[in-house]
Each structure stands twice: as C-alpha cells, then as structure tokens.
Amino acid sequence: MATRARFVHNSRRRRGDEESSSDDEQQQVESSSSDDNEEEEEEEEGPGQVVADEEEEPAAVESPSPAAGRNGRKGPITISLKKVCKVCKKTGHEAGFKGAVYIDCPMKPCFLCKMPGHTTLTCPHRVAMEHGVIPAPRRNTNTSLDYVFQSQVKGKIPMVKPQFLVPNQLECGNIKFHQRRVTCLEFHPTKNNVLLSGDKKGLLGIWDYVKLHEKITYDSVHSCILNSMKVDAANDGVLYTASSDGTISCTDLDTGLGSPLLNLNPDGWNGPNTWRMIYGMDLNTEKSLLLVADSFGFIYLLDRRSKTRVGQPILIHKKGSKVTGLHCNPAQPDILLSSGNDHYARIWDTRKLEPNSSLASLAHGRVVNSGYFSPRSGNKILTTCQDNRIRVWDYIFGNLESPSREIVHSHDFNRHLTPFKAEWDPKDYSESVAVIGRYISENYNGAALHPIDFIDTSSGKLLAEVMDPDITTISPVNKLHPQDDILATGSSRSIFIWKPKTGVDHTEERTSQKVKEYVYGSGSQKKANGKHDNSSDDDSDGGCDGKKKKAKKTRFTHTAKGKEKGKSKV
DNA sequence: AGATTATGCTTCC
DNA sequence: TGGAAGCCCTAATC
C-alpha cells in the first residue's frame, strides 16, 4: 500500500512515452509476464487509490486503457506502468529496499559476483558464512629459487595456529571525530592504545582509545585526502603522511608541526591535468628509503635521512593512471608490490627499478584498490579489486599468471566511499586471515547493516562478520592491531574500536553506553595548528558546523535520534 | 521529508 | 581518442 506513494517518477516517465503507444504495449507485456505475483495481488486491492493518483494526469490514463483488455487482466495495467525500476527504468519490477532487504533489479547482472542470470539474493556466492571461491590451478615451478625460498619460509611459519580471537564486540567509539569520512587508520607501533587516523579533508587524528579523552586533530598537515601513514621506524615520534595534495609530510606527533618531504605540485593548482596526488607510500626500513607513487603512474624514492630524492621518477603503471598503493615485502624490503588503476598489481625489485622492469604483472578485472604481501614470510599476496573479488597468490616465486584463489566479496565501492582494502591480520602466523568491510548490507534482525568480514583467504570461508546495531554506516577502513586482538574501524566520520567478546554478554547496553559516554565526554579537542577550536571551525565544511556550535548534549541527541531511526526499521 | 551534493571510474559516441 | 554522461544498497546537509 504505502509503497505506491514512492513511485514519484512515473509522471515524467509517462510523459516521455506518450507519443509511442507501441512502447507502452511492450511495457505492459513485460509487466504482465513478470512472475511477481505478490505485486499484482497488491495492485488488485487498491484501484481506488490509483485512480485518485491519476486524476492529476488524465491524459496518461486514457492512452493505455485500450490495450488493457488484451491480457485478460483488469485495471492494474495502468498501475504497473507507474512502477518504474530505478535501475533499469523498466516496469513490472522494482529495485530497492523492502524493509532491511535490498531487492536487485533482475535485468542487471548480479550486483555481487557480476554474473548474469541471478540476483544478489540468489547468488551462489552469498551463502551464509561461506563466500564463493573460484579455484585457480596451483602451480609449482620447482626451480632452485623455489627451493631456497621455500626452505627460508618454512622455518618461519609455525605449524600450530595460535588461537584466533575475533574482535567482534564494539568497545568504544569516537563519534564524528573527523570532519569528513575517514580515509586511513594506523596503530602507533610503539605507543600502545594510540590510533592515528586521517580523513578526506587532510585532517590527522591521534586518539588514545583506552584513555578515551586523549585525542587531538591536526588540520594543517594536509589540505586534502590523507591517503597513507607510516610512523618512522627510527623515530616513533615522527609520522610520514601521503596526501592527494601531492605532498609527503613529515610530522612531529607531539606538536603537529610538519615539514614537507616532497611536493609534487610546487607551482600550485594549474588544473587537473597537472595536479599530482599521492596515494601509495611505504618505508623500506633497511635502506631508510621512503617510496612514494603518484596519480600519473610514477614512483619516487626519497632518502629519509637526507630528505632528498634518489634518482628520477620512474613509470611503474600505465602513464597517467593512479598508483593506488605500495607495499614493501616484510621479509625482503627491496621487493615492492604496487597496485594501480590500470588494472594491474606489479612486483618490483627497487634496487633495479626501471620502466617495464617489473618482476611480475598481476592482471585484474578492474581497478586494484590495494595489494599487500603477507605480513611475516612475505610470500603471499592479497589484493582487493573493484570487480568484487579478493585475490590471493599463495607463493610469489611460483607461477603468477593467475591467482591461487579469487574470493567473491562485495566491495564494489560507490564513488562516495573510501576504497575497501582487504588487509592481512598481522598476528596470524598462518598468514590466512584477512579483514575487509562489506559494501552490500545484510538483514540482521530487521536492520540493514554492513558488517566487517574476517575471511580465511586459504579457503574463502567467512570466519566472522562483525557488526553492531548502532553502526548503520559502511565501514570501508579497517586495521588490525599488530599485537593485540583489537580491530579499529573507520566508518564515515567516526572511528570505532572492537575487542573480542568476553564473559557474560551485555553487548547491547555496554556498547551503547560506551559510545554514548564518549560522545558526552568532556574531552577537550585541541587543534594545535588549527585556526579555531572545534566549536568554531566554520570554513568550507558548511552545514555540520552549525550543529557543532550547539551544546554537546544536542549533538548526542542528534546521534541518538539517528540510531533510533535505524532501529525503527525493525 | 525530499532534494541536493560531493565524487571517480566506466562506458559510450 | 577524448570528453561527457551515467551509475544499484552513501551520508550528510538544508
């Protein structure tokens, strides 16, 4: 009943079709042949309402009526004309939420696996707790290199898997800590309980998630998206950050004062054709080298100590295409993995870096959001691609022509989200567990939630899905703690900390309480280099600031309302 | 409450 | 080949 009110676009649509009655007929045929029985029955119930609707546009009612008798059905045909699928613009079905369940457009390929013939709801890859795995042949080269590397690696991987604890319980949250959506997260490697975060505006956040109130944001480090962070291995008070403003900054974490290590746009803004952005960055700790890649396909090497460039920029991905990420092999830091918008991930030896000199080129179906070597042995590769597949290569010195596995997973990101990246659990000695946020929602007790998935990359099995009824937004940014069983999540402008569930389950009250406590909390949010303090930061960010000016309680009320709204869907 | 907007890759001509 | 349209589960704002 109520759903009818939603079909707002029909009048525009009908006006467009007015001229061609044959077009109308086609649509009727389609709609009547559709097997959506529920819909049709519903339609029969409420002709009065329909008539009332159409009185506004009498001309439109007239034209389809001669054809109405043709299929032996009464009146409803006019109604089905009103229902236009927002995805394919055809009639007879509708895409969109029905309660907490999203109904796909049947005319389009599956939104999850991208194959035609079924929708997400019936996708074979959407089996509960087990995602689809596309097997690839396991090849072994049996070269001497193979042998040497295997023997090196074997000693490093213990046979007994340590107990795996999923941090699935929301511990605390820092609601709207950032001014825009969170784009990257990093645990401080030595100061335990400190989480570093970056956002789309270039804001750098530092938060002690145990003391809770110890938090600070620096807004002068970058002027736009903070894409990557790395704490200096030799000086843990120094943070390197890479940004879409085209700079690498070297920031003192205590003062927020930074100096640029690299500026790829020294002449300022001269249009998008010349503006260079930096997404990929990593540190070769052995050589004290900072590796940086821009949005035109080039890599730059920087000497961390002398703060100077080493050599010339080298093209490592298709000219003009963005390099989305860089990662140095943890076991052999000279071996580098790059991922790019040119649909490739590539392995390089940074000691002899030249164009077209990659050791391997890993083909993907679409843009590669990220690529990581496994955290201990470094002999596996995990990539996230916008074709909704996580790919795993089990052995980098084997045959890399095709991945060892492709795991179908929903992370086909909407342009307004931070790209999803599957990341290894650094604590998992077996190098199989990975974490990644999920794009499409699932119906959890009547609420459409977007969980954070723990995936066993060796089998494709979904080990755990982490979610909380209070978090209704998508969580594309996730980071696992290097030592503790803690997960940090960036979701919209907020960040959250998760821990394994222990003892008695008070989840519902406790998490809400924690989150609420913190939003209420009187923690002073300093801004070291800021022009204003948090309560008067008005520039450029428009609307949200009006609310900020109000008392904190107002903010909380606002948040709580949002939550209630989410729950009321039940 | 509904319209609007930020925003980036893909596709189409 | 390049530029413009268009896009399925956003999130926040007025």
XYZ file of C-alpha atoms (C1' of nucleotides) in Angstrom:
597
model
C 0.000 0.000 0.000
C 2.344 2.589 1.240
C 4.836 1.637 -1.376
C 2.727 3.161 -4.082
C 3.412 6.603 -2.817
C 7.042 6.096 -3.658
C 6.671 5.947 -7.391
C 7.248 9.563 -7.917
C 8.979 9.460 -11.237
C 6.190 7.893 -13.182
C 4.680 11.099 -14.461
C 7.895 12.195 -16.041
C 8.358 8.772 -17.488
C 4.879 8.649 -18.906
C 5.208 11.997 -20.493
C 8.230 10.703 -22.329
C 6.320 7.673 -23.578
C 3.154 9.463 -24.536
C 3.971 9.598 -28.219
C 4.556 5.936 -28.748
C 1.765 3.616 -27.803
C 3.665 0.580 -29.012
C 6.253 1.339 -26.424
C 3.516 1.278 -23.858
C 2.349 -2.082 -25.043
C 5.767 -3.562 -24.733
C 5.976 -2.453 -21.208
C 2.634 -3.967 -20.425
C 3.637 -7.267 -21.871
C 6.740 -7.254 -19.807
C 4.951 -6.407 -16.647
C 2.223 -8.978 -17.095
C 4.685 -11.730 -17.894
C 6.674 -10.952 -14.823
C 6.188 -13.560 -12.137
C 5.939 -11.042 -9.383
C 2.626 -12.339 -8.115
C 2.684 -10.526 -4.852
C 2.875 -7.238 -6.597
C -0.081 -7.951 -8.812
C -2.258 -9.091 -5.999
C -1.450 -5.964 -4.135
C -2.410 -3.954 -7.136
C -5.816 -5.542 -7.346
C -6.612 -4.445 -3.869
C -6.283 -0.773 -4.331
C -7.644 0.569 -7.617
C -9.312 3.482 -5.880
C -6.059 4.826 -4.736
C -4.659 4.529 -8.182
C -7.457 6.420 -9.775
C -7.016 9.151 -7.263
C -3.369 9.324 -8.204
C -4.061 9.563 -11.848
C -6.639 12.231 -11.719
C -3.722 14.572 -11.727
C -2.846 13.441 -15.216
C -5.957 12.334 -17.064
C -4.266 12.200 -20.446
C -1.970 9.484 -19.318
C -4.816 7.323 -18.076
C -6.507 7.385 -21.437
C -3.742 6.143 -23.629
C -3.036 2.748 -22.089
C -6.645 1.778 -21.493
C -7.427 0.323 -24.970
C -4.701 -2.241 -24.517
C -5.857 -3.088 -21.037
C -8.229 -5.869 -22.018
C -5.694 -7.655 -24.153
C -4.079 -9.712 -21.466
C -7.288 -10.578 -19.707
C -6.368 -8.654 -16.598
C -8.400 -5.830 -15.244
C -7.325 -2.292 -14.423
C -3.941 -2.993 -12.821
C -2.043 -2.426 -16.033
C -2.121 1.271 -15.580
C -0.632 0.780 -12.174
C 2.199 -1.390 -13.347
C 3.076 1.395 -15.726
C 3.625 3.578 -12.751
C 6.195 1.255 -11.269
C 9.483 2.039 -12.853
C 12.599 0.263 -11.719
C 15.071 2.881 -10.663
C 17.925 0.831 -12.012
C 16.843 -0.220 -15.486
C 13.863 2.172 -15.868
C 11.632 -0.687 -16.930
C 8.307 -1.613 -15.443
C 6.989 -4.698 -13.743
C 9.610 -4.873 -11.055
C 11.403 -2.596 -8.699
C 14.860 -2.420 -7.196
C 15.366 -1.099 -3.718
C 14.922 -1.823 -0.060
C 11.973 -3.813 1.155
C 12.441 -3.440 4.846
C 16.058 -4.293 5.517
C 16.417 -6.432 2.411
C 17.569 -4.933 -0.827
C 15.879 -6.311 -3.910
C 18.060 -6.292 -7.002
C 16.965 -5.337 -10.465
C 16.575 -8.675 -12.276
C 17.539 -7.089 -15.577
C 21.086 -6.410 -14.456
C 23.892 -8.836 -13.718
C 24.266 -9.895 -10.105
C 25.400 -6.972 -8.011
C 27.714 -9.218 -6.027
C 29.510 -11.532 -8.444
C 28.687 -9.565 -11.629
C 27.456 -12.633 -13.461
C 24.130 -12.568 -15.331
C 21.206 -14.855 -14.674
C 20.591 -14.259 -10.996
C 20.478 -11.511 -8.399
C 22.387 -10.914 -5.201
C 19.761 -12.677 -3.116
C 20.219 -15.928 -5.013
C 23.891 -15.516 -5.826
C 25.794 -18.738 -5.150
C 28.474 -16.604 -3.544
C 26.091 -15.284 -0.970
C 25.893 -18.423 1.118
C 25.883 -17.560 4.781
C 29.310 -17.671 6.371
C 30.909 -19.004 3.243
C 31.863 -16.835 0.361
C 32.441 -18.213 -3.059
C 35.880 -19.235 -4.071
C 36.951 -19.520 -7.636
C 39.763 -22.052 -7.696
C 42.836 -21.491 -9.762
C 45.424 -24.147 -10.562
C 48.186 -24.387 -8.011
C 51.432 -24.407 -9.891
C 54.888 -25.078 -8.621
C 57.902 -24.058 -10.615
C 60.325 -26.398 -8.835
C 63.207 -24.134 -9.667
C 66.202 -23.806 -7.365
C 64.962 -20.374 -6.387
C 61.737 -22.011 -5.442
C 63.585 -24.453 -3.247
C 65.703 -21.816 -1.499
C 62.782 -19.572 -0.805
C 60.607 -22.378 0.435
C 63.231 -23.531 2.882
C 63.629 -19.953 4.095
C 59.953 -19.549 4.544
C 59.178 -22.899 6.066
C 61.169 -22.185 9.185
C 59.223 -19.014 9.794
C 55.772 -20.458 9.761
C 54.882 -22.407 12.888
C 52.769 -25.454 12.353
C 50.426 -24.741 15.213
C 47.963 -21.990 14.656
C 47.571 -19.675 17.613
C 44.079 -19.168 18.948
C 42.182 -16.803 16.749
C 40.084 -14.290 18.619
C 37.744 -12.163 16.605
C 37.421 -8.622 17.924
C 33.699 -8.599 17.336
C 32.426 -6.514 20.205
C 32.268 -2.774 19.998
C 34.441 -1.410 22.779
C 34.268 2.310 22.220
C 33.793 4.877 19.529
C 34.897 8.355 18.673
C 31.770 9.709 17.056
C 32.308 12.276 14.328
C 35.906 12.692 15.374
C 36.736 13.674 11.827
C 35.399 16.427 9.657
C 34.915 14.195 6.655
C 34.964 10.485 6.021
C 37.904 8.580 7.417
C 40.381 7.534 4.749
C 43.131 5.771 6.662
C 43.951 4.290 10.032
C 47.171 3.160 11.633
C 48.022 1.853 15.094
C 51.023 3.547 16.589
C 53.724 0.867 16.550
C 55.186 1.653 19.977
C 52.712 3.793 21.895
C 50.139 1.193 22.695
C 46.481 2.160 22.538
C 47.158 5.080 20.234
C 45.323 5.154 16.936
C 46.260 7.501 14.131
C 43.621 8.442 11.618
C 43.317 10.549 8.517
C 40.344 11.957 6.660
C 39.279 13.283 3.315
C 39.997 16.830 4.314
C 43.568 16.041 5.273
C 42.925 16.068 8.993
C 45.267 13.940 11.081
C 43.748 12.465 14.229
C 45.513 10.950 17.222
C 43.438 9.095 19.752
C 44.231 7.066 22.844
C 41.345 4.643 22.793
C 41.973 3.474 26.357
C 42.102 6.870 27.967
C 39.406 7.946 25.532
C 39.611 11.652 26.258
C 43.167 11.917 24.972
C 42.552 12.944 21.427
C 43.734 15.626 19.116
C 43.401 16.583 15.489
C 45.884 18.487 13.385
C 44.391 20.259 10.427
C 47.421 21.861 8.874
C 49.282 18.756 7.815
C 47.479 18.363 4.509
C 44.891 20.258 2.539
C 43.031 17.260 1.136
C 42.705 13.480 1.359
C 45.184 11.842 3.679
C 45.823 8.595 1.857
C 48.579 6.842 3.719
C 50.502 6.998 7.005
C 53.654 5.441 8.312
C 55.410 6.025 11.614
C 59.161 6.379 11.221
C 60.852 3.152 12.272
C 63.840 5.003 13.706
C 61.914 7.745 15.491
C 58.469 6.848 16.726
C 57.544 10.478 17.269
C 57.627 11.148 13.556
C 54.861 10.340 11.115
C 55.069 10.320 7.337
C 51.847 11.047 5.547
C 50.895 10.974 1.879
C 48.104 13.101 0.501
C 46.149 13.980 -2.597
C 47.548 17.472 -2.158
C 50.655 15.982 -3.725
C 52.882 16.223 -0.687
C 54.595 13.890 1.689
C 54.727 15.400 5.122
C 56.996 14.557 7.985
C 55.060 15.442 11.106
C 56.043 15.603 14.763
C 53.269 13.736 16.548
C 53.618 15.791 19.733
C 53.345 19.201 18.156
C 51.655 18.551 14.859
C 54.347 20.612 13.241
C 55.467 19.201 9.966
C 57.839 19.770 7.154
C 57.205 18.674 3.603
C 59.483 15.906 2.425
C 58.185 16.085 -1.089
C 55.891 18.403 -3.000
C 54.796 17.278 -6.436
C 52.808 20.454 -7.077
C 55.317 23.202 -6.377
C 53.585 25.536 -8.816
C 50.193 25.146 -7.233
C 46.938 24.381 -8.983
C 47.037 24.520 -12.760
C 44.126 22.257 -13.484
C 43.560 18.550 -13.060
C 45.894 17.630 -15.898
C 48.951 18.636 -13.932
C 47.855 18.184 -10.328
C 49.622 15.174 -8.860
C 48.168 13.207 -5.993
C 49.940 10.702 -3.792
C 48.172 7.537 -2.723
C 50.831 4.859 -2.338
C 53.626 5.154 0.183
C 55.800 2.744 2.116
C 59.032 2.667 4.008
C 61.997 0.466 3.240
C 63.353 0.347 6.759
C 66.581 -1.410 5.822
C 67.600 1.265 3.380
C 65.889 4.149 5.082
C 64.047 4.790 1.851
C 60.608 6.251 1.507
C 58.794 5.018 -1.585
C 56.034 7.161 -2.949
C 53.823 6.894 -6.023
C 51.636 9.487 -7.708
C 48.405 9.583 -9.683
C 50.215 9.645 -13.032
C 51.872 6.255 -12.695
C 55.253 7.319 -11.337
C 57.247 6.218 -8.324
C 59.667 8.426 -6.395
C 62.343 7.305 -3.981
C 63.266 9.533 -1.063
C 66.142 9.218 1.315
C 64.577 9.551 4.720
C 67.644 10.988 6.416
C 68.895 13.456 3.851
C 65.305 14.169 2.824
C 66.283 14.220 -0.814
C 65.074 12.417 -3.870
C 67.022 9.425 -5.062
C 67.158 9.129 -8.821
C 64.401 10.092 -11.201
C 60.714 9.293 -11.038
C 60.018 6.000 -12.787
C 56.856 4.936 -14.551
C 55.534 1.796 -12.858
C 51.925 1.819 -14.037
C 50.157 2.994 -17.171
C 51.082 6.576 -17.892
C 48.513 8.937 -16.473
C 46.913 6.323 -14.224
C 46.797 6.390 -10.484
C 49.033 4.170 -8.409
C 46.710 3.179 -5.587
C 49.198 1.561 -3.255
C 52.752 0.452 -2.496
C 53.960 -2.226 -0.122
C 57.486 -3.359 0.695
C 57.949 -7.057 1.279
C 58.373 -7.618 5.028
C 60.933 -10.374 4.515
C 62.811 -8.765 1.646
C 62.254 -5.000 1.784
C 63.775 -4.435 -1.643
C 60.891 -6.310 -3.186
C 57.983 -3.961 -3.788
C 54.348 -4.524 -4.654
C 52.433 -1.779 -6.425
C 48.764 -1.648 -7.323
C 47.176 0.624 -9.842
C 44.194 1.987 -11.671
C 45.484 0.315 -14.804
C 44.025 -2.987 -13.510
C 47.400 -4.388 -12.537
C 49.377 -5.153 -9.427
C 53.113 -5.406 -10.042
C 56.125 -6.788 -8.235
C 59.380 -4.857 -8.455
C 62.950 -5.012 -7.273
C 63.658 -1.485 -6.066
C 67.379 -1.968 -6.471
C 66.957 -2.029 -10.227
C 63.886 -0.029 -10.858
C 63.224 0.857 -14.488
C 60.122 1.224 -16.572
C 58.820 -2.153 -17.749
C 61.181 -3.995 -15.457
C 58.614 -5.490 -13.124
C 59.269 -8.998 -11.878
C 55.618 -9.826 -12.358
C 52.428 -8.203 -13.528
C 49.244 -9.435 -11.910
C 46.224 -8.814 -14.110
C 42.901 -7.848 -12.517
C 39.411 -7.279 -13.812
C 39.223 -3.670 -12.766
C 40.950 -1.054 -10.653
C 43.114 -2.611 -7.940
C 42.393 -0.874 -4.657
C 45.269 -2.433 -2.762
C 47.878 -5.144 -2.738
C 49.781 -6.495 0.254
C 52.468 -9.082 0.818
C 51.686 -11.413 3.663
C 52.908 -9.949 6.950
C 55.527 -12.489 8.061
C 57.023 -14.545 5.250
C 56.039 -12.050 2.589
C 55.492 -14.860 0.123
C 51.756 -14.446 -0.365
C 49.920 -11.598 -1.993
C 46.446 -10.326 -1.203
C 44.740 -7.822 -3.491
C 41.384 -6.079 -3.483
C 39.870 -5.244 -6.831
C 36.806 -3.288 -7.820
C 35.457 -6.284 -9.702
C 34.247 -7.548 -6.307
C 36.991 -10.072 -5.931
C 39.719 -10.554 -3.394
C 42.642 -12.344 -4.987
C 45.261 -14.418 -3.284
C 48.582 -15.576 -4.678
C 49.969 -18.229 -2.357
C 53.504 -18.081 -3.490
C 55.184 -15.132 -5.157
C 58.045 -17.148 -6.612
C 55.710 -19.578 -8.263
C 53.738 -19.055 -11.411
C 51.893 -15.799 -11.010
C 49.881 -15.893 -14.214
C 46.665 -16.433 -12.342
C 45.829 -16.055 -8.673
C 45.683 -19.090 -6.431
C 42.154 -18.054 -5.437
C 39.549 -15.465 -6.255
C 37.121 -14.795 -3.451
C 33.910 -13.050 -4.392
C 33.168 -10.338 -1.871
C 31.098 -7.181 -2.020
C 33.360 -4.156 -2.007
C 32.473 -2.683 -5.369
C 32.609 0.761 -3.947
C 30.336 3.600 -4.547
C 32.345 6.646 -5.507
C 31.462 8.402 -2.280
C 33.197 5.865 -0.092
C 36.819 5.312 0.779
C 38.036 2.332 -1.277
C 37.848 -1.012 0.514
C 41.119 -2.815 1.156
C 41.486 -6.371 2.379
C 44.333 -6.500 4.892
C 46.129 -9.410 6.495
C 45.896 -9.976 10.206
C 49.495 -9.201 11.227
C 49.166 -11.582 14.203
C 48.122 -14.581 12.166
C 51.194 -16.764 11.771
C 49.473 -18.936 9.222
C 49.009 -15.871 7.016
C 45.481 -16.673 6.058
C 43.169 -14.346 7.961
C 42.206 -11.063 6.326
C 39.770 -8.332 7.256
C 37.678 -6.185 4.926
C 34.488 -4.144 5.205
C 31.435 -5.194 3.211
C 29.532 -2.894 0.907
C 26.149 -4.525 0.500
C 24.094 -4.870 3.615
C 22.639 -7.928 5.237
C 19.400 -8.155 7.156
C 20.325 -8.598 10.811
C 17.199 -8.794 12.904
C 15.442 -6.389 10.644
C 18.240 -3.869 10.348
C 20.293 -3.448 7.217
C 23.868 -3.479 8.479
C 27.192 -3.523 6.705
C 29.471 -5.946 8.535
C 33.232 -6.120 8.638
C 34.271 -9.502 7.329
C 37.032 -11.774 8.555
C 37.935 -14.087 5.724
C 40.092 -17.183 5.648
C 41.942 -16.455 2.434
C 43.172 -20.038 2.166
C 39.646 -21.381 1.787
C 37.480 -18.358 1.056
C 35.420 -19.063 4.150
C 33.890 -16.215 6.033
C 35.250 -16.631 9.544
C 33.277 -13.850 11.160
C 31.107 -10.898 10.342
C 31.467 -8.057 12.783
C 28.726 -5.512 13.218
C 26.833 -3.505 15.791
C 23.241 -2.288 15.590
C 24.427 1.199 16.474
C 26.656 1.422 13.438
C 24.477 1.688 10.366
C 27.101 3.193 8.083
C 29.521 1.315 5.848
C 32.972 0.609 7.281
C 35.477 0.637 4.448
C 38.582 1.323 6.571
C 39.754 -1.384 8.944
C 43.002 -2.025 10.734
C 44.031 -4.924 12.946
C 46.368 -4.241 15.840
C 49.883 -5.634 15.335
C 49.925 -7.335 18.754
C 46.559 -7.103 20.481
C 43.254 -8.653 19.446
C 41.866 -5.284 18.515
C 40.214 -4.006 15.401
C 39.960 -0.333 14.515
C 37.305 0.787 12.080
C 36.747 3.974 10.171
C 33.108 4.448 9.223
C 32.005 7.737 7.772
C 33.428 10.411 10.099
C 33.642 8.131 13.129
C 36.182 5.632 14.352
C 35.498 2.560 16.445
C 37.464 0.055 18.488
C 36.436 -3.589 18.702
C 37.607 -6.292 21.094
C 36.860 -9.989 21.416
C 33.729 -10.780 23.324
C 34.477 -11.896 26.860
C 32.382 -13.436 29.606
C 28.763 -12.525 30.017
C 27.114 -10.851 27.141
C 25.973 -7.367 27.917
C 26.768 -6.252 24.435
C 23.715 -4.222 23.746
C 23.788 -1.976 26.800
C 27.511 -1.863 27.154
C 28.419 -0.779 23.674
C 25.713 1.797 23.537
C 26.791 3.035 26.915
C 30.406 3.299 25.862
C 29.625 5.112 22.699
C 27.242 7.445 24.420
C 29.660 8.063 27.252
C 32.206 9.130 24.842
C 30.040 11.418 22.858
C 29.055 13.058 26.084
C 32.649 13.002 27.299
C 34.222 16.329 28.132
C 37.450 15.515 26.326
C 38.902 18.763 25.059
C 39.565 18.545 21.379
C 42.565 20.680 20.832
C 43.733 21.702 17.440
C 47.350 22.517 17.666
C 47.741 24.245 14.349
C 44.121 24.982 13.848
C 42.762 28.382 13.164
C 39.909 27.752 15.520
C 38.995 25.255 18.077
C 36.476 22.621 17.240
C 33.436 24.612 18.184
C 34.052 27.413 15.750
C 35.539 25.671 12.790
C 33.225 27.078 10.220
C 35.045 27.348 6.974
C 34.301 25.348 3.879
C 32.615 22.487 5.637
C 29.245 24.090 5.518
C 26.384 22.567 7.365
C 27.830 20.441 10.093
C 29.269 23.379 11.916
C 26.026 24.964 12.839
C 25.341 21.887 14.894
C 28.785 21.824 16.360
C 28.204 25.184 17.914
C 25.414 23.781 19.965
C 25.986 22.097 23.264
C 27.369 18.593 23.238
C 24.135 17.260 24.554
C 22.453 18.453 21.405
C 24.937 16.543 19.385
C 24.252 13.437 21.343
C 20.535 13.788 20.970
C 21.063 14.077 17.293
C 23.147 10.925 17.195
C 20.699 9.021 19.311
C 17.893 10.013 17.019
C 19.792 8.624 14.098
C 20.231 5.362 15.900
C 16.617 5.125 16.823
C 15.751 5.736 13.244
C 17.971 2.862 12.202
C 16.379 0.559 14.732
C 12.861 1.597 13.924
C 13.160 -0.185 10.621
C 12.635 -3.412 12.521
C 10.911 14.672 4.230
C 12.785 15.322 -0.278
C 16.172 17.281 -2.996
C 20.994 18.083 -3.375
C 25.736 17.329 -3.344
C 30.445 15.564 -3.085
C 32.911 12.486 -6.170
C 35.622 8.735 -9.510
C 35.587 5.145 -12.734
C 33.326 3.111 -16.888
C 31.068 3.405 -20.959
C 29.562 5.361 -24.951
C 29.749 8.215 -29.021
C 40.984 9.349 -28.572
C 38.811 12.242 -25.534
C 35.034 14.242 -23.359
C 30.697 13.843 -21.298
C 27.070 11.181 -19.422
C 25.778 7.962 -16.030
C 25.984 4.992 -12.336
C 22.096 -0.391 -7.749
C 22.474 -0.852 -1.063
C 26.270 6.676 0.633
C 25.874 10.136 4.147
C 25.194 14.475 5.489
C 23.039 18.835 4.764
C 19.312 22.350 4.006
